[in-house]
mmCIF file of C-alpha atoms in Angstrom:
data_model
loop_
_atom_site.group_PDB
_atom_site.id
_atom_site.type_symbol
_atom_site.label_atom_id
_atom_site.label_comp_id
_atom_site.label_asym_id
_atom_site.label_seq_id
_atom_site.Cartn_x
_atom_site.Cartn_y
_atom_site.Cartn_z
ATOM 1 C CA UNK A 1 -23.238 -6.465 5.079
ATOM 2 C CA UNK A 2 -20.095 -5.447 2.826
ATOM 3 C CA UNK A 3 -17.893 -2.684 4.601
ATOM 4 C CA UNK A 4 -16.007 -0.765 2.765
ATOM 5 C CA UNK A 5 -12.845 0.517 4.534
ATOM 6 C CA UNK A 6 -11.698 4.047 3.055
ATOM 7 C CA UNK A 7 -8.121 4.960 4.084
ATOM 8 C CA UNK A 8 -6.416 8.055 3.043
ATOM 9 C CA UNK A 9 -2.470 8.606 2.874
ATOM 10 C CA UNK A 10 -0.665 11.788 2.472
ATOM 11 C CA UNK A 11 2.478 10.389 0.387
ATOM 12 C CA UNK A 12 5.740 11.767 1.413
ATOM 13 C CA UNK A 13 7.668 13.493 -1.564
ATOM 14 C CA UNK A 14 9.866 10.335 -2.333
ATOM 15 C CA UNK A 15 6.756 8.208 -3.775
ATOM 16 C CA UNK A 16 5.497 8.384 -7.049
ATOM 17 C CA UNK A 17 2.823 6.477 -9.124
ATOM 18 C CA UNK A 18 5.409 4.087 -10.492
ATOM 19 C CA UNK A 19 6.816 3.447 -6.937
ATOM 20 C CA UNK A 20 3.130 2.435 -6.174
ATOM 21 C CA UNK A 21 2.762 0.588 -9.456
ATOM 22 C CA UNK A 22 6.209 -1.540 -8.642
ATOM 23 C CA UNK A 23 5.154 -5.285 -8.161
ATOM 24 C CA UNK A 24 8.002 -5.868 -5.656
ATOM 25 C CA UNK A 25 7.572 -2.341 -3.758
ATOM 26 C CA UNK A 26 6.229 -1.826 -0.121
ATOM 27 C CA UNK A 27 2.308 -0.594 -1.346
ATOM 28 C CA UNK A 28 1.972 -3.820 -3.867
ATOM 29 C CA UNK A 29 3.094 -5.829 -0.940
ATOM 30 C CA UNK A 30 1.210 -4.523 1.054
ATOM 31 C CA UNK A 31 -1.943 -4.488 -0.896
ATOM 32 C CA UNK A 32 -1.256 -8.267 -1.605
ATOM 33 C CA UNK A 33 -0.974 -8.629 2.678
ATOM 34 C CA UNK A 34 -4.333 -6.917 3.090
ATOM 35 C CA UNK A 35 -6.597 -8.644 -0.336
ATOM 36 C CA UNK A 36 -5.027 -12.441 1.749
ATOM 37 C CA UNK A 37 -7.129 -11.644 4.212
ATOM 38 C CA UNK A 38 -10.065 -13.657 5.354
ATOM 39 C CA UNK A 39 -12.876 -11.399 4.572
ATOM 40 C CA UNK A 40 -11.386 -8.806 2.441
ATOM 41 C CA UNK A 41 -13.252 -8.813 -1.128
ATOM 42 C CA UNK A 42 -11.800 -6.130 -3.435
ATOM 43 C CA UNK A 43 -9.544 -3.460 -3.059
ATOM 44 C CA UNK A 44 -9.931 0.038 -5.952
ATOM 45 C CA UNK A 45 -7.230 2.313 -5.277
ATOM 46 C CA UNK A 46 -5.818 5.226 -6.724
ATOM 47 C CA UNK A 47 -4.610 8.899 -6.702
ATOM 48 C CA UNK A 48 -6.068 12.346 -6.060
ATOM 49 C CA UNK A 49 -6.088 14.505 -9.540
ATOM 50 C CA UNK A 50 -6.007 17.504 -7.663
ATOM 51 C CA UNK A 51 -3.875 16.612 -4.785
ATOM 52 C CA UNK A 52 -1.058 13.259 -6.316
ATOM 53 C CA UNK A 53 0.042 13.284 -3.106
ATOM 54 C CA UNK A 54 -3.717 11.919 -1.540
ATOM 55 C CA UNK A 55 -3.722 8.247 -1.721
ATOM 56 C CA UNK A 56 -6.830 6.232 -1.689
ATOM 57 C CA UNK A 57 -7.490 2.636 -0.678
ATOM 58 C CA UNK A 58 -11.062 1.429 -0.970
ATOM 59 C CA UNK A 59 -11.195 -2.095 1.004
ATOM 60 C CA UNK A 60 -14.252 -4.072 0.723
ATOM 61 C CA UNK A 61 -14.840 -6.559 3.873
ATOM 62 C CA UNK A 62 -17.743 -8.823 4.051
ATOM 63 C CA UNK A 63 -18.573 -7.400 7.569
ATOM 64 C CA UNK A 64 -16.077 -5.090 9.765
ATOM 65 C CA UNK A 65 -15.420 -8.104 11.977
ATOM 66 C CA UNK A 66 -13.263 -9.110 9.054
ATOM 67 C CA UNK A 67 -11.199 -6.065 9.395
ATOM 68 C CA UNK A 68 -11.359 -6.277 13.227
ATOM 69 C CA UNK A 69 -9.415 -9.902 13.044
ATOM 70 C CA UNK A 70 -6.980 -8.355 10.882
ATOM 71 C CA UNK A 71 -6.403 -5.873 13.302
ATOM 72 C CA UNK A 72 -5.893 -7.953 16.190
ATOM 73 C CA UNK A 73 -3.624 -10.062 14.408
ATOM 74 C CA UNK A 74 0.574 -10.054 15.952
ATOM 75 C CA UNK A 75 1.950 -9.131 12.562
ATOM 76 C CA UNK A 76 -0.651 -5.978 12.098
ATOM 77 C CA UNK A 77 1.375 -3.559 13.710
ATOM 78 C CA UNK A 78 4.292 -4.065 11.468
ATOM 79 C CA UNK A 79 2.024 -4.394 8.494
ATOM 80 C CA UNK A 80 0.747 -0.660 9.679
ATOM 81 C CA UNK A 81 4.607 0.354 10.255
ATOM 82 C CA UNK A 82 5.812 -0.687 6.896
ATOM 83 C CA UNK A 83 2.470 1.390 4.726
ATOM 84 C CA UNK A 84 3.623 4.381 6.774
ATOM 85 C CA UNK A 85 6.607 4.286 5.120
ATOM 86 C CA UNK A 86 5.315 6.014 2.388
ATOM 87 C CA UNK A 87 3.543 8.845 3.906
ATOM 88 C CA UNK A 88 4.655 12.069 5.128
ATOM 89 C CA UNK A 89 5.093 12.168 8.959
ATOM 90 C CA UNK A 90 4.676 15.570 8.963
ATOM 91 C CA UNK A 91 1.095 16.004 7.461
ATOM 92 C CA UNK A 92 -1.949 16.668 10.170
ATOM 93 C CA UNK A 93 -3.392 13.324 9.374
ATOM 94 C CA UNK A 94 -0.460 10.545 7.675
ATOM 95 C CA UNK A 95 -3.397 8.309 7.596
ATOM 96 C CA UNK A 96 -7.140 8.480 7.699
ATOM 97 C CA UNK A 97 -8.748 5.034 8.420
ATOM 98 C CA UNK A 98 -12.557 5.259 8.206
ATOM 99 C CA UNK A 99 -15.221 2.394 7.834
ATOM 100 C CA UNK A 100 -18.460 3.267 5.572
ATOM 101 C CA UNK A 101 -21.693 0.821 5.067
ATOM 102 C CA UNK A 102 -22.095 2.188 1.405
ATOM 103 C CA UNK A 103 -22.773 0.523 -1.909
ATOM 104 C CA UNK A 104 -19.542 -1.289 -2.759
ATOM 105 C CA UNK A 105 -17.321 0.474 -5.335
ATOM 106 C CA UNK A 106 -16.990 -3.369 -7.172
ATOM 107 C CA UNK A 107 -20.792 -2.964 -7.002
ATOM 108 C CA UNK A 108 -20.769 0.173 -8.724
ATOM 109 C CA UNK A 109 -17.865 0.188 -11.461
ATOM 110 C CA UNK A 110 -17.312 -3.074 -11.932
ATOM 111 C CA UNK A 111 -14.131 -4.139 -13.630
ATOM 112 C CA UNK A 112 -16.001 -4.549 -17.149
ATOM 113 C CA UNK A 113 -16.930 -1.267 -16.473
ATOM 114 C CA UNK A 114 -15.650 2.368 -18.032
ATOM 115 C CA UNK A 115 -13.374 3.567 -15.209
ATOM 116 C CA UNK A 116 -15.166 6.191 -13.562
ATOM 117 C CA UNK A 117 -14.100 10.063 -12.956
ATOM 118 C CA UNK A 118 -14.473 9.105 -9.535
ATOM 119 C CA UNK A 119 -15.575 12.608 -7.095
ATOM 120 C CA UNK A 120 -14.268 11.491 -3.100
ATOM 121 C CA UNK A 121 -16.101 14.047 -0.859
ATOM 122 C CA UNK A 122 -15.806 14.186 2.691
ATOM 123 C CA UNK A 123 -18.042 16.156 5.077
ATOM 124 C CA UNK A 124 -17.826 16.536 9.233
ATOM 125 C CA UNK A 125 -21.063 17.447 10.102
ATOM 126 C CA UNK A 126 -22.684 19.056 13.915
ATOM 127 C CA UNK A 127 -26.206 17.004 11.812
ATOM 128 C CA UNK A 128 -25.863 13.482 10.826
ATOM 129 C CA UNK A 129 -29.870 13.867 10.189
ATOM 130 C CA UNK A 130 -29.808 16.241 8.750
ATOM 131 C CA UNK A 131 -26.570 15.863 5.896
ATOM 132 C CA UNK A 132 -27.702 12.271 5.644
ATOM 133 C CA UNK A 133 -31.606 13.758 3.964
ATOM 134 C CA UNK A 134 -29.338 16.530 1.799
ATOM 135 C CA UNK A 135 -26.954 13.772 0.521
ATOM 136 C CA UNK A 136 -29.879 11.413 -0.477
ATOM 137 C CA UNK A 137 -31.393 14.493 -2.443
ATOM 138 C CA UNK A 138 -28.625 15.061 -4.074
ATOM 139 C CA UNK A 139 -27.950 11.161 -5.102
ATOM 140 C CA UNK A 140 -31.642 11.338 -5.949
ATOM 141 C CA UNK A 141 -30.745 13.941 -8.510
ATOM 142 C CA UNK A 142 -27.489 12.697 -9.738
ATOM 143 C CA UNK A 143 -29.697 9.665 -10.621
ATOM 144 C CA UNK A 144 -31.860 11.379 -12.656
ATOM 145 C CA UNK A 145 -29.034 12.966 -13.910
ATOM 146 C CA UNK A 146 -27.625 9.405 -15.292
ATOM 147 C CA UNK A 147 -24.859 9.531 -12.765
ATOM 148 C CA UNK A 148 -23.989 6.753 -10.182
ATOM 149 C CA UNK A 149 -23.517 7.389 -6.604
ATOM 150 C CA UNK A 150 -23.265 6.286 -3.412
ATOM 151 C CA UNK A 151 -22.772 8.290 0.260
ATOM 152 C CA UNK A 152 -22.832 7.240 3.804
ATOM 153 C CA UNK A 153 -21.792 8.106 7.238
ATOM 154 C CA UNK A 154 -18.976 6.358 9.313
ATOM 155 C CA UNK A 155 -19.963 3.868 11.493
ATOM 156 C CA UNK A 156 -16.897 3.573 13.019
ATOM 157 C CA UNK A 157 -17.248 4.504 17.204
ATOM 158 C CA UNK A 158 -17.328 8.335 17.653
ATOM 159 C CA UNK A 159 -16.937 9.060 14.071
ATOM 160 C CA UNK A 160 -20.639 8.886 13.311
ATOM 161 C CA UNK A 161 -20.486 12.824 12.145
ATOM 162 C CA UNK A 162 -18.311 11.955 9.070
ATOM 163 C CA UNK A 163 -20.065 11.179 5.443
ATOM 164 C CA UNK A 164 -18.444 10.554 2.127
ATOM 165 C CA UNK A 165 -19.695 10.356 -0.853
ATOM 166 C CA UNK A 166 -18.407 9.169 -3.769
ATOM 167 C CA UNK A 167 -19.923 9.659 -8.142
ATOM 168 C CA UNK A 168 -18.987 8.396 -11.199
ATOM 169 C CA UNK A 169 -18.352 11.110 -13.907
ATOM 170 C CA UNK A 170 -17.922 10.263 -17.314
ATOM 171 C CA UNK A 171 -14.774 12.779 -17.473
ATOM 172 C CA UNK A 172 -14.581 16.269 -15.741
ATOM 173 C CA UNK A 173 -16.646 18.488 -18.304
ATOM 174 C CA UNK A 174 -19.069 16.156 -17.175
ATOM 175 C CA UNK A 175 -19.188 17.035 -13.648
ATOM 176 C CA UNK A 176 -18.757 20.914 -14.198
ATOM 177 C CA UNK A 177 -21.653 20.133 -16.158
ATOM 178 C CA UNK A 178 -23.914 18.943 -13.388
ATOM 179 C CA UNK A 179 -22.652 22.045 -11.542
ATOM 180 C CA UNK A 180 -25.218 24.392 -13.367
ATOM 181 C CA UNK A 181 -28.396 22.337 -12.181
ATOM 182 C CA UNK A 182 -30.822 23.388 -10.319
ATOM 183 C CA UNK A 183 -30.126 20.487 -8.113
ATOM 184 C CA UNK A 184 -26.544 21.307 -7.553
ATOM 185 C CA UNK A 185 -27.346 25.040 -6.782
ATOM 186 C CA UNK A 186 -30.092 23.772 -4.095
ATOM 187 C CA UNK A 187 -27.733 21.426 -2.612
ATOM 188 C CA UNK A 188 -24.491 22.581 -2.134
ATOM 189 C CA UNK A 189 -25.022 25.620 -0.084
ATOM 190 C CA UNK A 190 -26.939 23.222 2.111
ATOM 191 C CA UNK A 191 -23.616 21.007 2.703
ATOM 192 C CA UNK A 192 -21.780 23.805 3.199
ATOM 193 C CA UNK A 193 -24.464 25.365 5.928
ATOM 194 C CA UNK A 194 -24.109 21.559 7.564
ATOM 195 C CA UNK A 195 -20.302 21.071 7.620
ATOM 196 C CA UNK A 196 -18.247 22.023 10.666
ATOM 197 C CA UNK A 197 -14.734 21.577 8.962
ATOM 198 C CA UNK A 198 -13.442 22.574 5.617
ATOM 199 C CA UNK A 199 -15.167 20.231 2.746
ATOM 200 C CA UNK A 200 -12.371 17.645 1.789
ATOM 201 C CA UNK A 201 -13.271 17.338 -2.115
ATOM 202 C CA UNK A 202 -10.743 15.743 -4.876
ATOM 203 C CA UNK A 203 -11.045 13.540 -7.853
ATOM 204 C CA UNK A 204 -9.736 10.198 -7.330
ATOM 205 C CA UNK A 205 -7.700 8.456 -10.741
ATOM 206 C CA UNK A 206 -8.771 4.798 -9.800
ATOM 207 C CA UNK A 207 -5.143 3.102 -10.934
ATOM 208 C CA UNK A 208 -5.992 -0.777 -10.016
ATOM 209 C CA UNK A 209 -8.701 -2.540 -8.786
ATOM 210 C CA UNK A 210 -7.715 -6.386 -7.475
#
């Protein structure tokens, strides 16, 4: 089963989109280090629109094994050294590394594709149950909606209370749209009610997929 490795970095002030875009700079490098390895499928990355300074890496693996090996590997640790270059030491979380058995994002948008409005949401939950039946509703509805979707929860060890979900919007007005449903209006108090931290919501400018 694909894996899709989500990691989030909190840029330091220094790094800007054309830093990122440089061939020869540290994140092309070491996007090129990560898409050599055995296993690793696609990578879609990109900035927050809200937040510039949220960085997104979506890393498909044919199975987390794949990602384990890379891991375990001697050079890893400097591989993890050099991305942290570029994020900002001082943030609560420099990096957020999370695995997710969701519907690939190469599956979803693929490159012939319009490039999606992409919507990242993030939810820590006291009811994996229980969000997992509200975020299937919801996809249920952004279905019938014409929208494409896909959500899971982490199955990375003791991190099984964490779901994203992630939609493709045509363009903002789009999703503001969707907000005056009936679906939306039934649903969203519901995540709220099931959430035991803040709701981390931003929309994600996919830059490059590879």
């Amino acid at each position: 089963m694909v894996t899709t490795e989500i990691c989030v970095f909190t840029l330091n002030e220094a790094v800007t989109k054309d830093l990122l875009l440089l061939p020869t700079g540290i994140h092309k490098s070491s996007l090129s280090t990560v898409l050599s390895q055995p296993g690793c499928q696609s990578i879609y990355w990109g900035l927050g629109i809200e937040d510039p300074k949220k960085l997104f890496w979506f890393i498909e693996w044919d199975s987390l094994s794949s990602h384990t090996r890379f891991q375990s590997l001697p050079s890893y640790p400097s591989f993890v050294a050099s991305a942290a270059t570029l994020t900002d030491p001082t943030a609560p979380t420099p990096i957020s590394v999370l695995h997710y058995n969701l519907t690939p994002l190469s599956t979803l948008f693929p490159k012939s594709s319009p490039k999606p409005y992409l919507e990242y949401l993030n939810i820590t939950t006291s009811s994996p149950p229980s969000l997992s039946t509200t975020l299937s509703s919801l996809a249920e509805s952004l279905k019938t909606y014409g929208v494409t979707s896909t959500f899971a929860l982490s199955i990375d060890e003791g991190k099984g209370d964490n779901a994203v979900s992630l939609v493709g919007w045509r363009d903002l007005p789009h999703h503001h749209a969707f907000w005056k449903t009936d679906a939306f209006k039934s649903t969203a108090p519901q995540m709220q009610a099931l959430a035991t931290a803040p709701l981390f919501f931003v929309h994600v400018d996919l830059l490059e997929w590879e």
